[in-house]
């Protein structure tokens, strides 16, 4: 296995076009990794800043509706006052 890598490395060193292609692909991968990291950071920060407060407000509103439904059920199930 080591001989294969040696042969590939030797071929890359001899051919200047392959050497240039290797340098370009390395630069492309490093730039893509950097860009992907920045995009991930931006998206996650946006979710935290914009999405989490909406989620908490939704949960609070759901609790409010549950309390209103319980109060209404208690009122409906209460005994009617004697007439």
PDB file of C-alpha atoms in Angstrom:
ATOM      1  CA  UNK A   1       0.000   0.000   0.000  1.00  0.00           C
ATOM      2  CA  UNK A   2       2.870   2.338   0.801  1.00  0.00           C
ATOM      3  CA  UNK A   3       4.372   1.686  -2.626  1.00  0.00           C
ATOM      4  CA  UNK A   4       1.205   2.909  -4.301  1.00  0.00           C
ATOM      5  CA  UNK A   5       1.267   6.165  -2.370  1.00  0.00           C
ATOM      6  CA  UNK A   6       4.957   6.606  -3.173  1.00  0.00           C
ATOM      7  CA  UNK A   7       4.274   6.072  -6.850  1.00  0.00           C
ATOM      8  CA  UNK A   8       1.398   8.578  -6.830  1.00  0.00           C
ATOM      9  CA  UNK A   9       3.482  11.145  -4.956  1.00  0.00           C
ATOM     10  CA  UNK A  10       6.363  10.622  -7.396  1.00  0.00           C
ATOM     11  CA  UNK A  11       4.022  11.135 -10.355  1.00  0.00           C
ATOM     12  CA  UNK A  12       2.631  14.320  -8.813  1.00  0.00           C
ATOM     13  CA  UNK A  13       6.142  15.705  -8.302  1.00  0.00           C
ATOM     14  CA  UNK A  14       7.201  15.046 -11.903  1.00  0.00           C
ATOM     15  CA  UNK A  15       4.197  16.472 -13.718  1.00  0.00           C
ATOM     16  CA  UNK A  16       3.770  20.235 -13.157  1.00  0.00           C
ATOM     17  CA  UNK A  17       0.132  20.174 -14.328  1.00  0.00           C
ATOM     18  CA  UNK A  18      -0.747  17.571 -11.720  1.00  0.00           C
ATOM     19  CA  UNK A  19       1.132  19.542  -9.098  1.00  0.00           C
ATOM     20  CA  UNK A  20      -0.883  22.640  -9.989  1.00  0.00           C
ATOM     21  CA  UNK A  21      -4.134  20.635  -9.946  1.00  0.00           C
ATOM     22  CA  UNK A  22      -3.283  19.260  -6.506  1.00  0.00           C
ATOM     23  CA  UNK A  23      -2.597  22.757  -5.174  1.00  0.00           C
ATOM     24  CA  UNK A  24      -5.855  24.067  -6.612  1.00  0.00           C
ATOM     25  CA  UNK A  25      -7.922  21.201  -5.232  1.00  0.00           C
ATOM     26  CA  UNK A  26      -6.321  21.639  -1.810  1.00  0.00           C
ATOM     27  CA  UNK A  27      -7.164  25.355  -1.892  1.00  0.00           C
ATOM     28  CA  UNK A  28     -10.718  24.582  -3.041  1.00  0.00           C
ATOM     29  CA  UNK A  29     -11.280  22.086  -0.226  1.00  0.00           C
ATOM     30  CA  UNK A  30      -9.882  24.445   2.389  1.00  0.00           C
ATOM     31  CA  UNK A  31     -12.065  27.302   1.116  1.00  0.00           C
ATOM     32  CA  UNK A  32     -15.136  25.038   1.031  1.00  0.00           C
ATOM     33  CA  UNK A  33     -14.447  23.907   4.611  1.00  0.00           C
ATOM     34  CA  UNK A  34     -14.133  27.534   5.763  1.00  0.00           C
ATOM     35  CA  UNK A  35     -17.281  28.592   3.909  1.00  0.00           C
ATOM     36  CA  UNK A  36     -19.247  25.621   5.230  1.00  0.00           C
ATOM     37  CA  UNK A  37     -18.235  26.473   8.784  1.00  0.00           C
ATOM     38  CA  UNK A  38     -19.277  30.092   8.386  1.00  0.00           C
ATOM     39  CA  UNK A  39     -22.613  29.134   6.837  1.00  0.00           C
ATOM     40  CA  UNK A  40     -23.285  26.662   9.651  1.00  0.00           C
ATOM     41  CA  UNK A  41     -22.430  29.272  12.282  1.00  0.00           C
ATOM     42  CA  UNK A  42     -24.692  31.854  10.617  1.00  0.00           C
ATOM     43  CA  UNK A  43     -27.650  29.478  10.342  1.00  0.00           C
ATOM     44  CA  UNK A  44     -27.369  28.210  13.909  1.00  0.00           C
ATOM     45  CA  UNK A  45     -27.004  31.738  15.306  1.00  0.00           C
ATOM     46  CA  UNK A  46     -30.094  32.785  13.338  1.00  0.00           C
ATOM     47  CA  UNK A  47     -32.060  29.834  14.711  1.00  0.00           C
ATOM     48  CA  UNK A  48     -31.039  30.657  18.269  1.00  0.00           C
ATOM     49  CA  UNK A  49     -31.720  34.382  17.995  1.00  0.00           C
ATOM     50  CA  UNK A  50     -34.912  34.222  15.902  1.00  0.00           C
ATOM     51  CA  UNK A  51     -36.392  30.761  16.441  1.00  0.00           C
ATOM     52  CA  UNK A  52     -36.012  30.049  20.146  1.00  0.00           C
ATOM     53  CA  UNK A  53     -38.015  33.090  21.340  1.00  0.00           C
ATOM     54  CA  UNK A  54     -40.825  32.138  18.955  1.00  0.00           C
ATOM     55  CA  UNK A  55     -40.815  28.605  20.359  1.00  0.00           C
ATOM     56  CA  UNK A  56     -41.016  29.846  23.969  1.00  0.00           C
ATOM     57  CA  UNK A  57     -43.833  32.248  23.116  1.00  0.00           C
ATOM     58  CA  UNK A  58     -45.735  29.433  21.404  1.00  0.00           C
ATOM     59  CA  UNK A  59     -45.347  27.218  24.472  1.00  0.00           C
ATOM     60  CA  UNK A  60     -46.576  30.009  26.746  1.00  0.00           C
ATOM     61  CA  UNK A  61     -49.612  30.571  24.506  1.00  0.00           C
ATOM     62  CA  UNK A  62     -50.393  26.842  24.546  1.00  0.00           C
ATOM     63  CA  UNK A  63     -50.310  26.867  28.363  1.00  0.00           C
ATOM     64  CA  UNK A  64     -52.658  29.857  28.376  1.00  0.00           C
ATOM     65  CA  UNK A  65     -55.146  28.042  26.128  1.00  0.00           C
ATOM     66  CA  UNK A  66     -54.937  24.938  28.309  1.00  0.00           C
ATOM     67  CA  UNK A  67     -55.701  27.003  31.419  1.00  0.00           C
ATOM     68  CA  UNK A  68     -58.630  28.679  29.658  1.00  0.00           C
ATOM     69  CA  UNK A  69     -60.004  25.283  28.590  1.00  0.00           C
ATOM     70  CA  UNK A  70     -59.679  23.921  32.151  1.00  0.00           C
ATOM     71  CA  UNK A  71     -61.461  26.970  33.570  1.00  0.00           C
ATOM     72  CA  UNK A  72     -64.232  26.617  30.998  1.00  0.00           C
ATOM     73  CA  UNK A  73     -64.612  22.889  31.736  1.00  0.00           C
ATOM     74  CA  UNK A  74     -64.739  23.585  35.462  1.00  0.00           C
ATOM     75  CA  UNK A  75     -67.411  26.199  34.900  1.00  0.00           C
ATOM     76  CA  UNK A  76     -69.455  23.899  32.648  1.00  0.00           C
ATOM     77  CA  UNK A  77     -69.183  20.967  35.088  1.00  0.00           C
ATOM     78  CA  UNK A  78     -70.086  23.042  38.149  1.00  0.00           C
ATOM     79  CA  UNK A  79     -73.468  22.326  39.609  1.00  0.00           C
ATOM     80  CA  UNK A  80     -76.159  24.689  38.509  1.00  0.00           C
ATOM     81  CA  UNK A  81     -77.276  27.020  41.255  1.00  0.00           C
ATOM     82  CA  UNK A  82     -80.619  25.970  42.795  1.00  0.00           C
ATOM     83  CA  UNK A  83     -83.456  28.002  41.348  1.00  0.00           C
TER      84      UNK A  83
END
